[in-house]
Short mmCIF file of C-alpha atoms in Angstrom, two decimals:
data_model
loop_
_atom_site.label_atom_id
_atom_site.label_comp_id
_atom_site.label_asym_id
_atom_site.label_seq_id
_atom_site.Cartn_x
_atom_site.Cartn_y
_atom_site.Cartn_z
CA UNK A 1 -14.34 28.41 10.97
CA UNK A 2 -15.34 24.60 11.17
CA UNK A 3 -13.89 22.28 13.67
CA UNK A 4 -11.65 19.71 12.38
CA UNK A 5 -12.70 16.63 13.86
CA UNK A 6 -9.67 13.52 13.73
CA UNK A 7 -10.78 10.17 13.42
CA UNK A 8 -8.73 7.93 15.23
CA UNK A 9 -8.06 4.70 13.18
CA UNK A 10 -8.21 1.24 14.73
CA UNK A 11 -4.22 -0.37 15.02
CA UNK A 12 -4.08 -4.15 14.43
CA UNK A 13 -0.36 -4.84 15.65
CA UNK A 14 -1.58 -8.19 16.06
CA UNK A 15 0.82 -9.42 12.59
CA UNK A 16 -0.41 -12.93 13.13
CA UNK A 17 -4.19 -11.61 12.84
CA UNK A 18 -3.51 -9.93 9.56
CA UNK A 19 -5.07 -12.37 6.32
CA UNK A 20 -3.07 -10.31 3.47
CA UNK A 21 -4.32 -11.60 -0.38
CA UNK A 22 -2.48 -13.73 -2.46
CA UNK A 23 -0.99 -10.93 -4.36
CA UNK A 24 0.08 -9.47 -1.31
CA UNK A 25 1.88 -12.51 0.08
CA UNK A 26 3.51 -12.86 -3.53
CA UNK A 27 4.70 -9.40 -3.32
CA UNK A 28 6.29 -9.71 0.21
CA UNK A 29 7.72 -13.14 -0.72
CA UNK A 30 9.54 -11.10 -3.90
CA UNK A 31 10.76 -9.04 -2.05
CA UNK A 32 12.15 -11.16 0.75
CA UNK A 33 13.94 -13.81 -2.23
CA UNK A 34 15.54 -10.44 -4.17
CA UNK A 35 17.20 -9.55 -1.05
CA UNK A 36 18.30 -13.56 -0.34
CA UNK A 37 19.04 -13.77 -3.52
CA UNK A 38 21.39 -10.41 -3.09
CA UNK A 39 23.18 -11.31 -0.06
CA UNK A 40 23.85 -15.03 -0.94
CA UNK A 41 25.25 -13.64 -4.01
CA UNK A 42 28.77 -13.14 -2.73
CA UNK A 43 28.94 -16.19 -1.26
CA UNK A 44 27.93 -18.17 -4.39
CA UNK A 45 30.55 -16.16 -6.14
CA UNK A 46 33.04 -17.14 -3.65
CA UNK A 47 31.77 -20.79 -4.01
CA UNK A 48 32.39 -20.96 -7.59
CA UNK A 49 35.67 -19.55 -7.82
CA UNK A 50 37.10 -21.57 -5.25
CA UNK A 51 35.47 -24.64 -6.58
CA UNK A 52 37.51 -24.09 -9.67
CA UNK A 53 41.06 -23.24 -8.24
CA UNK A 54 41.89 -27.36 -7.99
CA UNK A 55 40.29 -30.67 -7.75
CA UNK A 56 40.29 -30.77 -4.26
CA UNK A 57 38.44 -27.47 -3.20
CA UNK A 58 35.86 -29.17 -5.69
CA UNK A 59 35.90 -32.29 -4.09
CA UNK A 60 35.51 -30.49 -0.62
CA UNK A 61 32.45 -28.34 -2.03
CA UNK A 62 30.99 -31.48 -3.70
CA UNK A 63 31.14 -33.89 -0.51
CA UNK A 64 30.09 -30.77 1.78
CA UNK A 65 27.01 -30.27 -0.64
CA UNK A 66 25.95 -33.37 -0.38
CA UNK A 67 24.99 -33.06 3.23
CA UNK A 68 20.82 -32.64 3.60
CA UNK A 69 21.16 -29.17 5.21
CA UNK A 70 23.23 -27.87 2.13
CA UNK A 71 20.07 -29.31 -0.21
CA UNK A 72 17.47 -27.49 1.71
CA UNK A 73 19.64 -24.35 1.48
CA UNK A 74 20.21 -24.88 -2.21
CA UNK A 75 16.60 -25.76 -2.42
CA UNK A 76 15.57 -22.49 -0.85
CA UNK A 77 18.13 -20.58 -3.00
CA UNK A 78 16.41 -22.36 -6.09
CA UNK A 79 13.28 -21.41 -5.00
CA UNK A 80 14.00 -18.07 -4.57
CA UNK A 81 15.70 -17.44 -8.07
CA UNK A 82 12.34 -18.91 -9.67
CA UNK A 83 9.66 -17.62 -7.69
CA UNK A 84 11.65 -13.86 -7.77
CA UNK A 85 11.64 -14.33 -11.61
CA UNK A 86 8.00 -15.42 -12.31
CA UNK A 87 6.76 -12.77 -9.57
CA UNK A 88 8.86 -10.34 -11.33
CA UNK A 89 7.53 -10.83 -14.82
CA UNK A 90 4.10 -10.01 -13.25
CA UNK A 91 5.29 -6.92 -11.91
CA UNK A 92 6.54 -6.41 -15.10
CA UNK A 93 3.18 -6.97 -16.55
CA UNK A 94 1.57 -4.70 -14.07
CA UNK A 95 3.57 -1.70 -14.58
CA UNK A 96 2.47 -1.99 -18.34
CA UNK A 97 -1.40 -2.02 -16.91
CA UNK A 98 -2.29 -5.56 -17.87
CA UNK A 99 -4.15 -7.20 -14.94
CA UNK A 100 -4.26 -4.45 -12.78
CA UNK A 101 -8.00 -4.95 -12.12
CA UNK A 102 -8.85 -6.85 -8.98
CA UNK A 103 -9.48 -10.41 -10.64
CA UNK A 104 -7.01 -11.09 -13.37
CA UNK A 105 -4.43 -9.47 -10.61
CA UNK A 106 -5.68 -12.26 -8.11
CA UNK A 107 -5.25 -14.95 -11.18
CA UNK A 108 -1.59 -14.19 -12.49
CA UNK A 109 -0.42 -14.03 -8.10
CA UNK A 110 -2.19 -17.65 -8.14
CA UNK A 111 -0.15 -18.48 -11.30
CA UNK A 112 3.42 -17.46 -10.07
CA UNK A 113 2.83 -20.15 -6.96
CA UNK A 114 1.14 -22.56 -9.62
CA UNK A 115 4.13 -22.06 -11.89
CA UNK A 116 7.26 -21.04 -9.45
CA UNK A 117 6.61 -24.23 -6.67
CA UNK A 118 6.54 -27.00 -9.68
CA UNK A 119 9.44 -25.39 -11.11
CA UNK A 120 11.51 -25.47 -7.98
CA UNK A 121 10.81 -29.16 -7.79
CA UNK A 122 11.64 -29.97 -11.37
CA UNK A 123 15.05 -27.74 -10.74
CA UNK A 124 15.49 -29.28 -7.51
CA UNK A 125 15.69 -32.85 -9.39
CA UNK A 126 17.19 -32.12 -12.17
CA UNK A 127 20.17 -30.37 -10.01
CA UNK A 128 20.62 -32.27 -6.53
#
């Protein structure tokens, strides 16, 4: 009976030394905005009914949001929504095989940044 031999792999828990592809960082980053995006969600919710219940709540919610550390956090919440709906039409795309090779898959992760960070901006004006 032959010998089994085990190979033992090399570990890299180094996570700074790890260069992941594009479409690797855009997968990570979908995932990390779907699951901001699904525990702001309550909050939001919360937000926009009580922002409706009289003219004062709104007034409250409208001077607090004016502050810069509510922009950046609607600006990341933007963001988020965009850039977790462009990467998810490419996952879309991929699960009905088109781009799955190595180059076009490269090309539509390079468009969801090309197309999901001047969106955010144009949002982020046309909002704020």
């Amino acid at each position: 009976m032959a010998e089994l031999t085990i190979k033992k792999r090399p570990k890299n828990l180094d996570l700074a030394s790890i260069r992941l592809p594009l479409a690797g960082k855009v997968s990570i980053l979908h995932r990390v905005s779907g699951v901001g995006l699904f525990l702001c969600f309550p909050f939001m919710l919360w937000l926009f009914s009580a922002s409706l219940t009289s003219a004062e709540t709104f007034a409250t919610f409208k001077s607090v949001f004016a502050t810069l550390p509510a922009k950046v956090v609607i600006a990341g919440l933007i963001w988020a929504f965009i850039h977790h709906f462009c990467a998810g039409i490419r996952f879309l795309l991929l699960g009905m095989h088109i781009a799955v090779e190595k180059e076009p898959s490269r090309k539509s992760a390079a468009i969801v940044f090309a197309v999901s960070i001047p969106l955010t901006l144009i949002f982020w004006g046309i909002l704020l």
